[in-house]
Short mmCIF file of C-alpha atoms and ligand atoms in Angstrom, two decimals:
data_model
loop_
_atom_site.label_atom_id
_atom_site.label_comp_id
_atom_site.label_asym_id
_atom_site.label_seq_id
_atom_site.Cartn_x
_atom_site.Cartn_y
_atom_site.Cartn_z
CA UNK A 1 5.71 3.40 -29.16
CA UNK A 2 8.94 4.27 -27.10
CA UNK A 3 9.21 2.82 -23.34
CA UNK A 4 8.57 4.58 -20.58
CA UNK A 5 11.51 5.92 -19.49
CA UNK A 6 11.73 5.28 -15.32
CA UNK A 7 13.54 5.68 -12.55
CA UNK A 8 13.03 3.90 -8.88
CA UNK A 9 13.47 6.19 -6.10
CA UNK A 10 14.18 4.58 -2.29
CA UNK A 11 16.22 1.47 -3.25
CA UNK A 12 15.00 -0.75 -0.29
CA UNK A 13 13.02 -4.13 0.08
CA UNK A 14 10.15 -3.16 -2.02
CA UNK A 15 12.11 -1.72 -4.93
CA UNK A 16 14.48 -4.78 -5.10
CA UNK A 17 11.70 -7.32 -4.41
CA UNK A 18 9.02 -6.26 -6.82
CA UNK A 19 9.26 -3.10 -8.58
CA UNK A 20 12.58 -3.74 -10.10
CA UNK A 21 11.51 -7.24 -11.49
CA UNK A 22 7.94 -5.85 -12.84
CA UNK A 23 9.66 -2.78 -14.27
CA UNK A 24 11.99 -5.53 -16.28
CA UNK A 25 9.28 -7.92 -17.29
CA UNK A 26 7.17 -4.74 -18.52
CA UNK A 27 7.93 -3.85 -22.22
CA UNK A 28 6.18 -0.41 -21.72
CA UNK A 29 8.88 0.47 -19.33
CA UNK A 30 13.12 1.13 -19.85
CA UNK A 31 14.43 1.39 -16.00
CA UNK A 32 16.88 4.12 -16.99
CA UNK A 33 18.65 5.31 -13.70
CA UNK A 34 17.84 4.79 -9.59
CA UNK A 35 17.84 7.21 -6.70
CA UNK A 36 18.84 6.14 -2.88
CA UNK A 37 20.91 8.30 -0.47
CA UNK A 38 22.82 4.94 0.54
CA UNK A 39 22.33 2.05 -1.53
CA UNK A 40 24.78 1.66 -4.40
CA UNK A 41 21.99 0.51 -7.14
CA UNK A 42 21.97 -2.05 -9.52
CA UNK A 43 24.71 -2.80 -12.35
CA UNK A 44 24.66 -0.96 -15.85
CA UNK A 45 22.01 1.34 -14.30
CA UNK A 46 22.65 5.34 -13.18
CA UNK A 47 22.13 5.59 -9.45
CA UNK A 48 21.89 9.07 -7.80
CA UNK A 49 22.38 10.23 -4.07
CA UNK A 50 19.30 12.37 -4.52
CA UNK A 51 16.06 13.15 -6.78
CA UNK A 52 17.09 16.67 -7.44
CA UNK A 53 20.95 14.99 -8.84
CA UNK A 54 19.07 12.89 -11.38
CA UNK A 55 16.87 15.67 -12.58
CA UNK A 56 19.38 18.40 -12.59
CA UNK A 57 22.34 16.39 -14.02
CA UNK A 58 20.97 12.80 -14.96
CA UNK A 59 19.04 11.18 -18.01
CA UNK A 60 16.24 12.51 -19.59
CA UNK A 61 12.99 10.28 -17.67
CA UNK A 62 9.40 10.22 -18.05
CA UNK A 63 8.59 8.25 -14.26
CA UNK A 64 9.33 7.80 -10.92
CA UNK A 65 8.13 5.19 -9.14
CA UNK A 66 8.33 6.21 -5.33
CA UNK A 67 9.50 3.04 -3.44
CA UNK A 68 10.47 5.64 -0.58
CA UNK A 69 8.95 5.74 3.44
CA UNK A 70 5.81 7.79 3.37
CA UNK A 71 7.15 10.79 5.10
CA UNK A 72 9.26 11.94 2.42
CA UNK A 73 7.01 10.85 -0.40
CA UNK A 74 5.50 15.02 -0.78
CA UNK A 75 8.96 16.52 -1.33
CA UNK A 76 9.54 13.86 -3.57
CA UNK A 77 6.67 13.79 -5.60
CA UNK A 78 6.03 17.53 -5.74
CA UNK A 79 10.05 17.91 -7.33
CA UNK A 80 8.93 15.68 -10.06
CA UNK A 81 5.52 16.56 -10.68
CA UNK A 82 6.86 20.17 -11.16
CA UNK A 83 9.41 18.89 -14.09
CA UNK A 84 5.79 17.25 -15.95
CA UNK A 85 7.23 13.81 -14.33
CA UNK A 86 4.84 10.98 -14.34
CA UNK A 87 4.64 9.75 -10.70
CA UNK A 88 3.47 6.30 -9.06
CA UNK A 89 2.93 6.24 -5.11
CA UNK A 90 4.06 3.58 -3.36
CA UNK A 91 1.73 2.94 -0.10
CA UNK A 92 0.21 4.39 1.49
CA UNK A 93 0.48 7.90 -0.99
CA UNK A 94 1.79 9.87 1.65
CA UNK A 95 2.02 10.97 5.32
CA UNK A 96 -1.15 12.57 5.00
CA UNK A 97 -4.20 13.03 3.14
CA UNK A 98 -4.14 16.60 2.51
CA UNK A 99 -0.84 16.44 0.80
CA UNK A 100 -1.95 13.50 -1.28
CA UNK A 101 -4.87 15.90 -2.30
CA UNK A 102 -2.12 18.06 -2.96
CA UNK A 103 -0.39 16.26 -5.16
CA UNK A 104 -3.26 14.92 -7.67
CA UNK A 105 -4.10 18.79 -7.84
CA UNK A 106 -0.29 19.14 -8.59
CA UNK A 107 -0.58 16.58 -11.16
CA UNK A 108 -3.71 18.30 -12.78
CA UNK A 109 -1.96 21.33 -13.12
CA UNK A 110 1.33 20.21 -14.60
CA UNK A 111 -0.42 17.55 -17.15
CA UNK A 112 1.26 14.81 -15.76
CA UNK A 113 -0.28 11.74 -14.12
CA UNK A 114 0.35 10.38 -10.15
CA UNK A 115 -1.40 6.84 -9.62
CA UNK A 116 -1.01 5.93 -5.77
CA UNK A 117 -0.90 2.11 -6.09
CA UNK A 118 -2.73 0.02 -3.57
CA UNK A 119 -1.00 -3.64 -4.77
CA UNK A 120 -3.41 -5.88 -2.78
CA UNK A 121 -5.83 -4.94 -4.65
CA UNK A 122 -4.33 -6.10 -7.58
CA UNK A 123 -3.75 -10.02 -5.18
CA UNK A 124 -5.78 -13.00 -7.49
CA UNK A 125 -8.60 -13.59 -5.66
CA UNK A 126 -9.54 -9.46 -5.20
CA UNK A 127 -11.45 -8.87 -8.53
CA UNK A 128 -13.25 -12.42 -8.09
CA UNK A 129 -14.19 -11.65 -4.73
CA UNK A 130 -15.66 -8.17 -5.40
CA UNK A 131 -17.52 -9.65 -8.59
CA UNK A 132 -19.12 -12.11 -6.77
CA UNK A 133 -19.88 -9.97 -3.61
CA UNK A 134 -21.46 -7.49 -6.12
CA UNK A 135 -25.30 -8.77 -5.35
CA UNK A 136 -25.41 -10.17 -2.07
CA UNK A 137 -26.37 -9.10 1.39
CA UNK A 138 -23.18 -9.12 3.37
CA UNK A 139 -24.34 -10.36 7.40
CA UNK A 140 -20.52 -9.84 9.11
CA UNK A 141 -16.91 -9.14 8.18
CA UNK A 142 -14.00 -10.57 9.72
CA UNK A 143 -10.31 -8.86 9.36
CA UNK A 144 -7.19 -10.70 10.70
CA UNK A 145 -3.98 -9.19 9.61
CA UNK A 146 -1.34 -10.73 12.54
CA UNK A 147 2.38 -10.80 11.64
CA UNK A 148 5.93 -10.82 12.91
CA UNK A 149 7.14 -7.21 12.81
CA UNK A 150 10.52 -8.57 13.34
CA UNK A 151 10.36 -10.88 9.75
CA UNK A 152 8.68 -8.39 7.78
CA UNK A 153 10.31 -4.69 8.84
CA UNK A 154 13.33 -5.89 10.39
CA UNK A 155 15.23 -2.67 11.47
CA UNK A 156 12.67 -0.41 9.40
CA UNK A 157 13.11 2.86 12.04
CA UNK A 158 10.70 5.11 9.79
CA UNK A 159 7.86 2.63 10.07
CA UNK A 160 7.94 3.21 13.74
CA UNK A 161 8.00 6.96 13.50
CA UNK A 162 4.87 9.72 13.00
CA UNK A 163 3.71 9.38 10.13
CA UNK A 164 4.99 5.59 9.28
CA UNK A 165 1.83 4.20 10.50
CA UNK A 166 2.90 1.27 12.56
CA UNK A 167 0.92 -1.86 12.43
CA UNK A 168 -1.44 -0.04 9.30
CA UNK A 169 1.58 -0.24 7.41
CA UNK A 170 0.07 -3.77 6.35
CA UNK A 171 -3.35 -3.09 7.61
CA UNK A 172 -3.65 -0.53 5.29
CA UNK A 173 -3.42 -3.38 2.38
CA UNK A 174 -6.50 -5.28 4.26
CA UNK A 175 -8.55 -1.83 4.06
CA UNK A 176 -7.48 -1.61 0.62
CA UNK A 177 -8.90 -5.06 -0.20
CA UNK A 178 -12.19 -4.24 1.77
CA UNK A 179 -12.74 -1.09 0.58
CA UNK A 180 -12.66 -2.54 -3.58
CA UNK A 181 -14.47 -5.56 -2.82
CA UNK A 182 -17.31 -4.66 -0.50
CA UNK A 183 -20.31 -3.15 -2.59
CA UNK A 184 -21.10 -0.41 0.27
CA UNK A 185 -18.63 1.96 2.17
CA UNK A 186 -18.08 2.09 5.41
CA UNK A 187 -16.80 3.77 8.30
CA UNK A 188 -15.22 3.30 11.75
CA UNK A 189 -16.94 3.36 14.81
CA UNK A 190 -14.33 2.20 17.57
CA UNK A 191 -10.77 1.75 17.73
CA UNK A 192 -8.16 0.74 20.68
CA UNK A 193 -4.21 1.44 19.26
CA UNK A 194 -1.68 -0.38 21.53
CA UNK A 195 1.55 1.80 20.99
CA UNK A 196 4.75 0.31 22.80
CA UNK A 197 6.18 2.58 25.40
CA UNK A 198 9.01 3.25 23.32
CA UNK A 199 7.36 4.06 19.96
CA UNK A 200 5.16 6.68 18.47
CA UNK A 201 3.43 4.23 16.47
CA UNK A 202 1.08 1.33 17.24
CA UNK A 203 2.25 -2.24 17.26
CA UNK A 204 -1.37 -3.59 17.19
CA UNK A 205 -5.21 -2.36 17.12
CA UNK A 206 -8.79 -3.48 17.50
CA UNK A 207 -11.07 -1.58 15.44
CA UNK A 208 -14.85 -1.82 14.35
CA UNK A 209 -16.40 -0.57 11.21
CA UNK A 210 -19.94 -0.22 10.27
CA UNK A 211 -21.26 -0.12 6.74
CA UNK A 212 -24.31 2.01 5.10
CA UNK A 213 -26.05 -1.26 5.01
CA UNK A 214 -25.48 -1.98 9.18
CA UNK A 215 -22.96 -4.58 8.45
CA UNK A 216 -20.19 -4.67 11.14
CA UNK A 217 -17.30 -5.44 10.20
CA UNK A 218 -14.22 -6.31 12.59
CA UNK A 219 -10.76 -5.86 12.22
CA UNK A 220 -7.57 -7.28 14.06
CA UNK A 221 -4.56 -6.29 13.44
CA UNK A 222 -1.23 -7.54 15.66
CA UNK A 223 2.21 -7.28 14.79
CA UNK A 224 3.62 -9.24 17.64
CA UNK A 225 2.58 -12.45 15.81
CA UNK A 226 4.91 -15.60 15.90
CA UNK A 227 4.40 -18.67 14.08
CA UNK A 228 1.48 -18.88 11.56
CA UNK A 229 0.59 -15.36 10.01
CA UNK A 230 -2.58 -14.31 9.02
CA UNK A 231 -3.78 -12.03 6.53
CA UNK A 232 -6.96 -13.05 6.34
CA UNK A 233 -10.84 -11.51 5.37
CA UNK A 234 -13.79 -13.34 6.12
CA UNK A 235 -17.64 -12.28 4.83
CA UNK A 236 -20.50 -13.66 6.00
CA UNK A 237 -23.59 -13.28 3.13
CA UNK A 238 -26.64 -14.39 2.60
CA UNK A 239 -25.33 -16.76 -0.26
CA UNK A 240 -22.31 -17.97 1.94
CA UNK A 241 -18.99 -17.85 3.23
CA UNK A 242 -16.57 -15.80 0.77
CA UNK A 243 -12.72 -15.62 2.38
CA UNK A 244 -9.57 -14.21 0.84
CA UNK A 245 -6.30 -15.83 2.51
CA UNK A 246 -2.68 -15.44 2.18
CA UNK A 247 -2.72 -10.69 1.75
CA UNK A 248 -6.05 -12.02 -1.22
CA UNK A 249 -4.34 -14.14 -3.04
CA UNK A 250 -6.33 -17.22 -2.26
CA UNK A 251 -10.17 -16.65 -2.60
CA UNK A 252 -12.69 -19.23 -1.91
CA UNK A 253 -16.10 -19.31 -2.15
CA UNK A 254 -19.11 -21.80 -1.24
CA UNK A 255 -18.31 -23.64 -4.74
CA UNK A 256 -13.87 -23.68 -3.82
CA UNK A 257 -11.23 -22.44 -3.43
CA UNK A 258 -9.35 -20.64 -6.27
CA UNK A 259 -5.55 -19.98 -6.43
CA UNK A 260 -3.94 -17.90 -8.42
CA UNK A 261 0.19 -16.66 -9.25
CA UNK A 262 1.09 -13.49 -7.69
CA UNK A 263 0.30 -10.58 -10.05
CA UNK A 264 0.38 -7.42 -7.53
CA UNK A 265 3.21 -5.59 -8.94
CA UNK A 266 2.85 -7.12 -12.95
CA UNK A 267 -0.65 -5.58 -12.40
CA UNK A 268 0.65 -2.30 -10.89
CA UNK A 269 2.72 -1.71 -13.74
CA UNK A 270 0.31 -2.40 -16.34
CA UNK A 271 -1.87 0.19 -15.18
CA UNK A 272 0.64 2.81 -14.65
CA UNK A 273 1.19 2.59 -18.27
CA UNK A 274 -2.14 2.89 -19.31
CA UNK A 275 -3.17 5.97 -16.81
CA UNK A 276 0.36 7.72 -18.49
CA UNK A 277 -0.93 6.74 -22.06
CA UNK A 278 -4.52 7.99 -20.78
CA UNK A 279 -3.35 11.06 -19.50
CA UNK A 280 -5.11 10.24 -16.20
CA UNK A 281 -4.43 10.52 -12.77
CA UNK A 282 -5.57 7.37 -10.04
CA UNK A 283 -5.56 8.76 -6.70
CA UNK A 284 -8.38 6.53 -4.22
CA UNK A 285 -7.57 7.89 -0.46
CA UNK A 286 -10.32 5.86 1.06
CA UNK A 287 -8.39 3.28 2.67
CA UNK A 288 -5.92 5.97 4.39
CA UNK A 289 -8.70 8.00 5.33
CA UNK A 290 -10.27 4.83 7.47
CA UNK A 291 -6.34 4.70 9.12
CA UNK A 292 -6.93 8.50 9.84
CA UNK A 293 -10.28 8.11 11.28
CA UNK A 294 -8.80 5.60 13.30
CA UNK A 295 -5.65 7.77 14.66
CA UNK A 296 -8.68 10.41 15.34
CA UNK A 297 -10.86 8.36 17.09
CA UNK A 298 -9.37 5.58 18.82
CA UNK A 299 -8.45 5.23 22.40
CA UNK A 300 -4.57 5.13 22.55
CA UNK A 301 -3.20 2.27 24.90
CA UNK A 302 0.50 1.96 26.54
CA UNK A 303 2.17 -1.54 25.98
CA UNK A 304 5.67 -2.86 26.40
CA UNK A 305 8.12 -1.58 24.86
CA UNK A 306 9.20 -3.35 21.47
CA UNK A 307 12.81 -3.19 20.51
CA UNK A 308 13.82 -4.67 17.23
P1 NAP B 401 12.88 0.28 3.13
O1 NAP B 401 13.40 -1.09 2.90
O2 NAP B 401 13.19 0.96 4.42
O3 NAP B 401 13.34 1.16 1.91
C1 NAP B 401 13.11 2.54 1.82
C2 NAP B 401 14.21 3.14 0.98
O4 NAP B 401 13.92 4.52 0.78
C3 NAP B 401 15.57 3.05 1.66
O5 NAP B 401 16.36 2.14 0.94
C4 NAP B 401 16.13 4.47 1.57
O6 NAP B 401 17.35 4.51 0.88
C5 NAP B 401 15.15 5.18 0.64
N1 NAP B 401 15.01 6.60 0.95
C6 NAP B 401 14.76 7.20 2.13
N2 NAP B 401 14.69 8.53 1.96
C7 NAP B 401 14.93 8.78 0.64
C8 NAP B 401 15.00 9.96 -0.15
N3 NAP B 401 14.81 11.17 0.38
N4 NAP B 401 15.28 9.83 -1.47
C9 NAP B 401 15.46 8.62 -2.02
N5 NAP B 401 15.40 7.47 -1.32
C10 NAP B 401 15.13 7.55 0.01
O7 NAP B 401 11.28 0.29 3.02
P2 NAP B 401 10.34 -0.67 2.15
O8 NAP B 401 9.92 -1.83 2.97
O9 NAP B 401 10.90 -0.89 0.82
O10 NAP B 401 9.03 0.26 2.07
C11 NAP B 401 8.99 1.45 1.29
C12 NAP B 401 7.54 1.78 1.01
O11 NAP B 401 6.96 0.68 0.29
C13 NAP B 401 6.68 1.96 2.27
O12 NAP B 401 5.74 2.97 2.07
C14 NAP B 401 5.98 0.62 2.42
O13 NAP B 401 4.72 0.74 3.06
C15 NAP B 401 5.82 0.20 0.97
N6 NAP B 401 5.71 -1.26 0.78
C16 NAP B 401 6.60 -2.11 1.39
C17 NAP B 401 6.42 -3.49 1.23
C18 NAP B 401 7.36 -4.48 1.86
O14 NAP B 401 7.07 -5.69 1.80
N7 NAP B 401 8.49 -4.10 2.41
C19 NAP B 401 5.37 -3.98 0.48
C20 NAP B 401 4.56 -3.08 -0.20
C21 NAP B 401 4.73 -1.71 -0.02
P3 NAP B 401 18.82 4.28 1.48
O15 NAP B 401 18.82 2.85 1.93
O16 NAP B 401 19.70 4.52 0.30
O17 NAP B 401 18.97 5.24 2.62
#
């Protein structure tokens, strides 16, 4: 069967650091030109100013894998979808969830498929975790995502900006890994968003979450974290501790702990390939809709002002 033929669109940190290796280590796919408004691509490879260049003028491609900020991800994805152009959302799938619905309705229409890609749920020790959580009474939860915004977005001025989500940027990966491995939903019931004075976005929040079962569930998330980082779930059940360290790579349960290679983006990819060859779309908005709930709900706070 021919490769996939794909194109990367928003050369930045995540393209270079993961979806440009995957895309090479995946025999399903042939990288076949790039798209970034500034960055001057990779060698050998086609690299156009815009999205609309490479599909006016460029070479014949199947898929786009967005590796752009959210805000622009729409346009983006819409241009493509309307050209029958397979289409994989970086997270979180947009800058909001009405356009997202949008887009797999898009997708429908124009027989092509759009997978929005949650890649911590594809960390080691998430499809362990949920198997094992399947039959058990879950008593607590306990979220700690606290990082340094200044190693891990240094000089990122969308992520700050409406619609870039602030400190859910990551937290959005925790709710992704909470929402696949606990066996009920749940739902937020409180939430204080510290925004800097300077920002439009928070730089940390407190939030609680109930499930259908009663279980709370709590959820800290700082970006003004030096020294150790922690991205970190903790679930209290009637059979046990179960935590997932290190984003869910590192699982352990009452019997040890388990640790696995990273497989996020290797995992991404393969089922990008298989939703294409399916002729199926993958769009789950449930962890974006908990960030949503939480921009409804929550009590905004001023902090100090955060400069980079
Ligand atoms: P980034 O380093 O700021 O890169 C974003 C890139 O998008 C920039 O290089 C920019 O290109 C490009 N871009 C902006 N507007 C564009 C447009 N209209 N057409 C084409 N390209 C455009 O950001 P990032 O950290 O890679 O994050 C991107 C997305 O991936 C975010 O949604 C983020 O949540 C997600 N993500 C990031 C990480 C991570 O560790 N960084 C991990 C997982 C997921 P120019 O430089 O050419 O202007």
């Amino acid at each position: 069967m021919d490769p996939i033929r794909i194109a990367v669109v928003g050369m930045g940190k995540i393209a270079r650091d993961q979806h440009l290796p995957s895309i090479a280590r995946n025999a399903d796919f042939a990288l076949v030109a790039s798209v970034s408004p500034r960055d001057p691509g990779v060698e050998d490879i086609a690299n156009f100013k815009s999205l609309e260049t490479l599909l006016a003028d460029g070479p014949a491609i199947d898929a786009i894998a967005l590796c752009t900020p959210p805000q622009v991800r729409y346009e983006l994805a819409a241009m493509a979808l309307d050209k029958g152009v397979h289409v994989f959302l970086e997270k979180p799938p947009g800058a909001t969830l009405a356009e997202v619905d949008a887009l797999e309705a898009h997708a429908a229409g124009a027989g092509a498929t759009v997978f929005a890609g949650w890649h911590s749920r594809f960390a080691a020790g998430v499809a362990p975790a949920k198997a094992w959580l399947a039959d058990r009474r879950i008593e607590r939860v306990s979220i700690v995502w606290r990082e340094d915004v200044r190693v891990w977005h240094p000089g990122q001025a969308w992520i700050w900006e409406p619609g870039g989500l602030g400190v859910f940027d990551p937290g959005i990966n925790a709710l992704s890994i909470a929402t696949e491995i606990l066996p009920q939903p749940f739902f937020l019931t409180s939430a204080t968003l510290s925004t800097p004075a300077n920002r439009a976005a928070p730089i940390a929040a407190d939030l609680t979450f109930r499930s259908n079962a009663g279980t709370p569930i709590s959820m800290d998330l700082d970006w003004r974290q030096t020294g150790p980082q922690s991205w970190d779930i903790v679930v209290e059940t009637d059979a046990g501790t179960l935590s997932l360290a290190k984003g869910g790579a590192v699982l352990t349960l009452p019997s040890g702990t388990v640790h696995n290679d990273d497989e996020e983006y290797p995992g991404l990819y393969a089922r990008f390939a298989s939703l294409i060859r399916d002729r199926r779309s993958e769009v789950d908005t449930t962890p974006f809709t908990l960030v949503a709930d939480a921009f409804l709900r929550g009590t905004r706070q001023s902090v100090e002002a955060f400069d980079d």
